[in-house]
Short mmCIF file of C-alpha atoms in Angstrom, two decimals:
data_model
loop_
_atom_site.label_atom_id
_atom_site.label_comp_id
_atom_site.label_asym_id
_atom_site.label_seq_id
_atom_site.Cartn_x
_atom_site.Cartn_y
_atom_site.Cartn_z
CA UNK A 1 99.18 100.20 102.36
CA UNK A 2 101.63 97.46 103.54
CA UNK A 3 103.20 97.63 99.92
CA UNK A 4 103.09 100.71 99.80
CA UNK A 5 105.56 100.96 103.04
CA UNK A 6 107.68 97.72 102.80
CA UNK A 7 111.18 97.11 101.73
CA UNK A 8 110.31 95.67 98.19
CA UNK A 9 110.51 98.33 96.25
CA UNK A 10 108.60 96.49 92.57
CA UNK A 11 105.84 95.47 94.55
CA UNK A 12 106.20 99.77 96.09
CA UNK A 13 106.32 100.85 92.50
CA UNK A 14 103.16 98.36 91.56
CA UNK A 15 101.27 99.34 94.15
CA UNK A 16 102.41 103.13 94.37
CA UNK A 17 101.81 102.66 90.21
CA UNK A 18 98.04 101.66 90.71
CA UNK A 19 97.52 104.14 93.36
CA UNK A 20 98.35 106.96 91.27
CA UNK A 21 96.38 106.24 88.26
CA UNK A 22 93.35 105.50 90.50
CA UNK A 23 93.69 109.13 92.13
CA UNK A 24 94.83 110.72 89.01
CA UNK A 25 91.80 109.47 86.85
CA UNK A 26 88.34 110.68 87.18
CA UNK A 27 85.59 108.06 88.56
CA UNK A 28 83.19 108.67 85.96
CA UNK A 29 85.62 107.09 83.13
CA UNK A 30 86.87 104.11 85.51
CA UNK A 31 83.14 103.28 85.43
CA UNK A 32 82.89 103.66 81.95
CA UNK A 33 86.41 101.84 81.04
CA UNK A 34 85.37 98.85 83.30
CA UNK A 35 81.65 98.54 81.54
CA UNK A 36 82.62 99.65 78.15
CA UNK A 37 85.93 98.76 78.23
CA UNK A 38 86.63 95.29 79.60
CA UNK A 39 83.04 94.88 79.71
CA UNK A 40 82.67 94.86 75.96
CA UNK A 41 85.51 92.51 74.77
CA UNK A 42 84.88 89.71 73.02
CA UNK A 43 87.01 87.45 74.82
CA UNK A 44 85.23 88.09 77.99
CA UNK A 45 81.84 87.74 76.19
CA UNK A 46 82.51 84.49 75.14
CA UNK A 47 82.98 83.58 78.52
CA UNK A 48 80.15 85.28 80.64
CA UNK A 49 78.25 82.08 80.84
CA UNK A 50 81.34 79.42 81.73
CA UNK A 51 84.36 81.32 83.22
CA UNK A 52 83.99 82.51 87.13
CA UNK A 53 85.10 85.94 87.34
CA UNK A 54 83.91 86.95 83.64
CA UNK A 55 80.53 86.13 84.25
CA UNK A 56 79.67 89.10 86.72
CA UNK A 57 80.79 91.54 83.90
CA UNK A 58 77.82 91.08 82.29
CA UNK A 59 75.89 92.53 85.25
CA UNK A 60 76.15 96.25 85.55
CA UNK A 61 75.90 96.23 89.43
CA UNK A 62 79.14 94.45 89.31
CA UNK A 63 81.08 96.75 86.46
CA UNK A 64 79.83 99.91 89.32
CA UNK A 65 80.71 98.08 92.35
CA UNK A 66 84.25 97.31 90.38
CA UNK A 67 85.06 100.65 89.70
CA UNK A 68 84.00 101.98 93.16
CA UNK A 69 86.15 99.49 94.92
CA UNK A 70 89.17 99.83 93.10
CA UNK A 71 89.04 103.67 93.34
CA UNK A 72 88.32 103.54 97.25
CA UNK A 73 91.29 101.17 97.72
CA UNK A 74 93.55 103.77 95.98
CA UNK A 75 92.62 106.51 98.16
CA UNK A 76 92.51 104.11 101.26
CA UNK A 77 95.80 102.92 100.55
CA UNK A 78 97.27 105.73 100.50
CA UNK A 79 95.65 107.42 103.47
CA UNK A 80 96.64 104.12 105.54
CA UNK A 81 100.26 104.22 103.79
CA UNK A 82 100.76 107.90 105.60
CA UNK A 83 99.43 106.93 108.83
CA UNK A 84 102.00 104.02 108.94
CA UNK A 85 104.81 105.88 107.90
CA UNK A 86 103.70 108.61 110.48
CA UNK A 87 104.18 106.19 113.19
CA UNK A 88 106.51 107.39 115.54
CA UNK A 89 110.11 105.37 116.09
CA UNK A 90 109.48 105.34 119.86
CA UNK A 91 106.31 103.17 119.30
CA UNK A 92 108.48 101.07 117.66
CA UNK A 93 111.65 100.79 119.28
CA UNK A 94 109.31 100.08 122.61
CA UNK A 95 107.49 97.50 121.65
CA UNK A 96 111.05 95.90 120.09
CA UNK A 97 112.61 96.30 123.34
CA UNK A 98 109.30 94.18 124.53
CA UNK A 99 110.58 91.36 122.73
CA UNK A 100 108.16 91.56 119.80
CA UNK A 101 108.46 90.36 116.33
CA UNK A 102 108.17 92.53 113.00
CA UNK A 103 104.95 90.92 112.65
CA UNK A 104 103.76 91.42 115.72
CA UNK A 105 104.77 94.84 115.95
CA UNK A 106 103.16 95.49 112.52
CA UNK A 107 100.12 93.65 113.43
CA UNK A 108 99.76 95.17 117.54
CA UNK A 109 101.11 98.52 117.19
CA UNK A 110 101.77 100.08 113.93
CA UNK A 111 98.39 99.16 112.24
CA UNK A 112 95.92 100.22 114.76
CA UNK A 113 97.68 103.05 115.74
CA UNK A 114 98.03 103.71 111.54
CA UNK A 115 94.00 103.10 111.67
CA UNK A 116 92.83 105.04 114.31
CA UNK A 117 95.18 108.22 112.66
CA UNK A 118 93.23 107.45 109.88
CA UNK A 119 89.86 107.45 110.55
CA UNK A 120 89.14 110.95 110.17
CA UNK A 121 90.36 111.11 106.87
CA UNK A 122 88.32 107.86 106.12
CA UNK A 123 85.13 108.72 107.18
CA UNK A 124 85.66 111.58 104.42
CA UNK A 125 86.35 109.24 101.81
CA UNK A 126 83.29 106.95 103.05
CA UNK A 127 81.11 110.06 102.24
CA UNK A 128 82.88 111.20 99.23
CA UNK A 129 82.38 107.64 97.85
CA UNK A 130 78.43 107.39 98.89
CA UNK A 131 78.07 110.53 97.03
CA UNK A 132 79.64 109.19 94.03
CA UNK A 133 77.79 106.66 93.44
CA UNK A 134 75.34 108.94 91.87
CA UNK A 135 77.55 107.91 89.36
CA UNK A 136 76.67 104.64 88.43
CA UNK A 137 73.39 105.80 86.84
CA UNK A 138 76.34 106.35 83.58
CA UNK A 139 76.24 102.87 83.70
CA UNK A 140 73.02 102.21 81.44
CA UNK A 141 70.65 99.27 82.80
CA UNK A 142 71.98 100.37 86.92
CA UNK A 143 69.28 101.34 88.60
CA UNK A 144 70.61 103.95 91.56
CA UNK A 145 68.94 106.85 93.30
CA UNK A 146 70.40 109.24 90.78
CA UNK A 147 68.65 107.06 87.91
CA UNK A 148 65.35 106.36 89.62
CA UNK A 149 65.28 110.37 90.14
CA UNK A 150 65.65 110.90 86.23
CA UNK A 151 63.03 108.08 85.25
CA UNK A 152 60.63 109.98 87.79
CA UNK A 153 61.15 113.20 85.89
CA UNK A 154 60.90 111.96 82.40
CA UNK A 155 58.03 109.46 83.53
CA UNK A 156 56.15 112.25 85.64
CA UNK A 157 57.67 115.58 84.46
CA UNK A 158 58.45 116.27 87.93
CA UNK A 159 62.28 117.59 88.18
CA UNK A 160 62.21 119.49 91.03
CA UNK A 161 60.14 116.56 93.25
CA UNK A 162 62.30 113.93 91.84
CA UNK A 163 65.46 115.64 92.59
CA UNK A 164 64.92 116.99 95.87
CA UNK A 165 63.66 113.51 96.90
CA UNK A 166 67.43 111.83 95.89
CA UNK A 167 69.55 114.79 97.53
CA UNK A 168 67.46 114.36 100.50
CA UNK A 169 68.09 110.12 100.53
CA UNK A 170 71.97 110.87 99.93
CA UNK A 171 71.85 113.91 102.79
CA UNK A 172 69.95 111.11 105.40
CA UNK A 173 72.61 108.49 104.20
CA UNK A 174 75.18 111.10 104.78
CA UNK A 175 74.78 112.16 107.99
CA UNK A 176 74.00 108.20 109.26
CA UNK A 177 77.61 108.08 108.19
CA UNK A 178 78.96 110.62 109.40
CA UNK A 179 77.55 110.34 112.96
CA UNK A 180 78.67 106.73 112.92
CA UNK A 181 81.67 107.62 112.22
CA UNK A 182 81.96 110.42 114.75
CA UNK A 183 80.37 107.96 117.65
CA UNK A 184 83.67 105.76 116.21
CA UNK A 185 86.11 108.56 116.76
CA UNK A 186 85.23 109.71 120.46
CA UNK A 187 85.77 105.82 121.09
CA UNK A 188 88.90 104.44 118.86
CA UNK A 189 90.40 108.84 119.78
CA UNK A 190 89.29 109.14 123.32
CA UNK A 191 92.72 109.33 124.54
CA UNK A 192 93.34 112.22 122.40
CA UNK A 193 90.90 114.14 123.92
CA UNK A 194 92.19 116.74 126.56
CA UNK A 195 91.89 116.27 129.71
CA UNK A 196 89.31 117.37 132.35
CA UNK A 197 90.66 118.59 135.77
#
């Protein structure tokens, strides 16, 4: 989000670059470009067993959890990267006239105000991302809730029970979230509430 906002503009066009594709692609073939894709070359075979970060792609936890991060921090950049460049010049000029640095006004005003404008629209993307990971059951070998619901039903021949038993584990999960993240906006967004007389 910082890059996304800052004076450089190649490391705006990078960043701006890698946020686009990551909203403009659907999750389903990041997961499957990440397993299949990089997962499956050669040169990173050869090196599962001896080089560092080539050794988790052989682990399809790790080719999921890639493509779910990397698609979060796209969305989350750009939700953050709008909050800071909502940021009023007020806020700004005030806490200049206060003697602070550019850091420190970056670091003590601009990003938690940015954060707590935010968190609204990133408890949404919490949840959206939760419910996607139903997704990683494309992934073969990943055991999720999405996956253990299908082996039920072709173990068992019970689609409805198996089913009904993951919507309801991703509806509980759901609403954990979202009331966490409601408790967390009456706190961090008090002040916005209106006023009693």
């Amino acid at each position: 989000a910082l890059a996304l906002t800052g004076p450089w503009a190649p490391l705006r066009w990078v960043v701006g670059a890698y946020t686009y594709v990551m909203r403009g692609t659907p999750l389903l073939i990041q997961v499957y470009l990440i397993y299949y894709g990089l997962g499956q070359l050669e040169w990173i075979q050869a090196r599962w067993d001896t080089v560092w970060p080539w050794t988790h792609f052989k682990e399809p936890f790790f080719c999921a959890l890639l493509a779910f991060s990397l698609n979060t921090a796209g969305y989350t950049a750009e939700m953050l990267a709008g909050a800071i460049r909502e940021t009023s010049a007020g806020e700004i000029e005030a806490a200049q006239a206060y003697g602070m640095s550019r850091f420190k006004v970056m670091l003590h005003i601009v990003l938690p105000s940015a954060m707590r404008r935010t968190l609204p629209a990133y408890s949404n993307e919490v949840v959206m991302m939760l419910q996607a990971t139903s997704l990683a059951s494309a992934v073969p070998a990943m055991l999720d809730v999405t996956a253990a619901a299908s082996r039920i039903y072709s173990d068992y021949y019970l689609p409805f029970e198996a089913y009904l038993a993951a919507a309801a584990i991703y509806l509980v999960a759901s609403f954990c979230l979202i009331g966490f993240f409601r408790f967390s906006e009456g706190r961090l967004l008090a002040y916005l509430a209106p006023r009693k007389l």
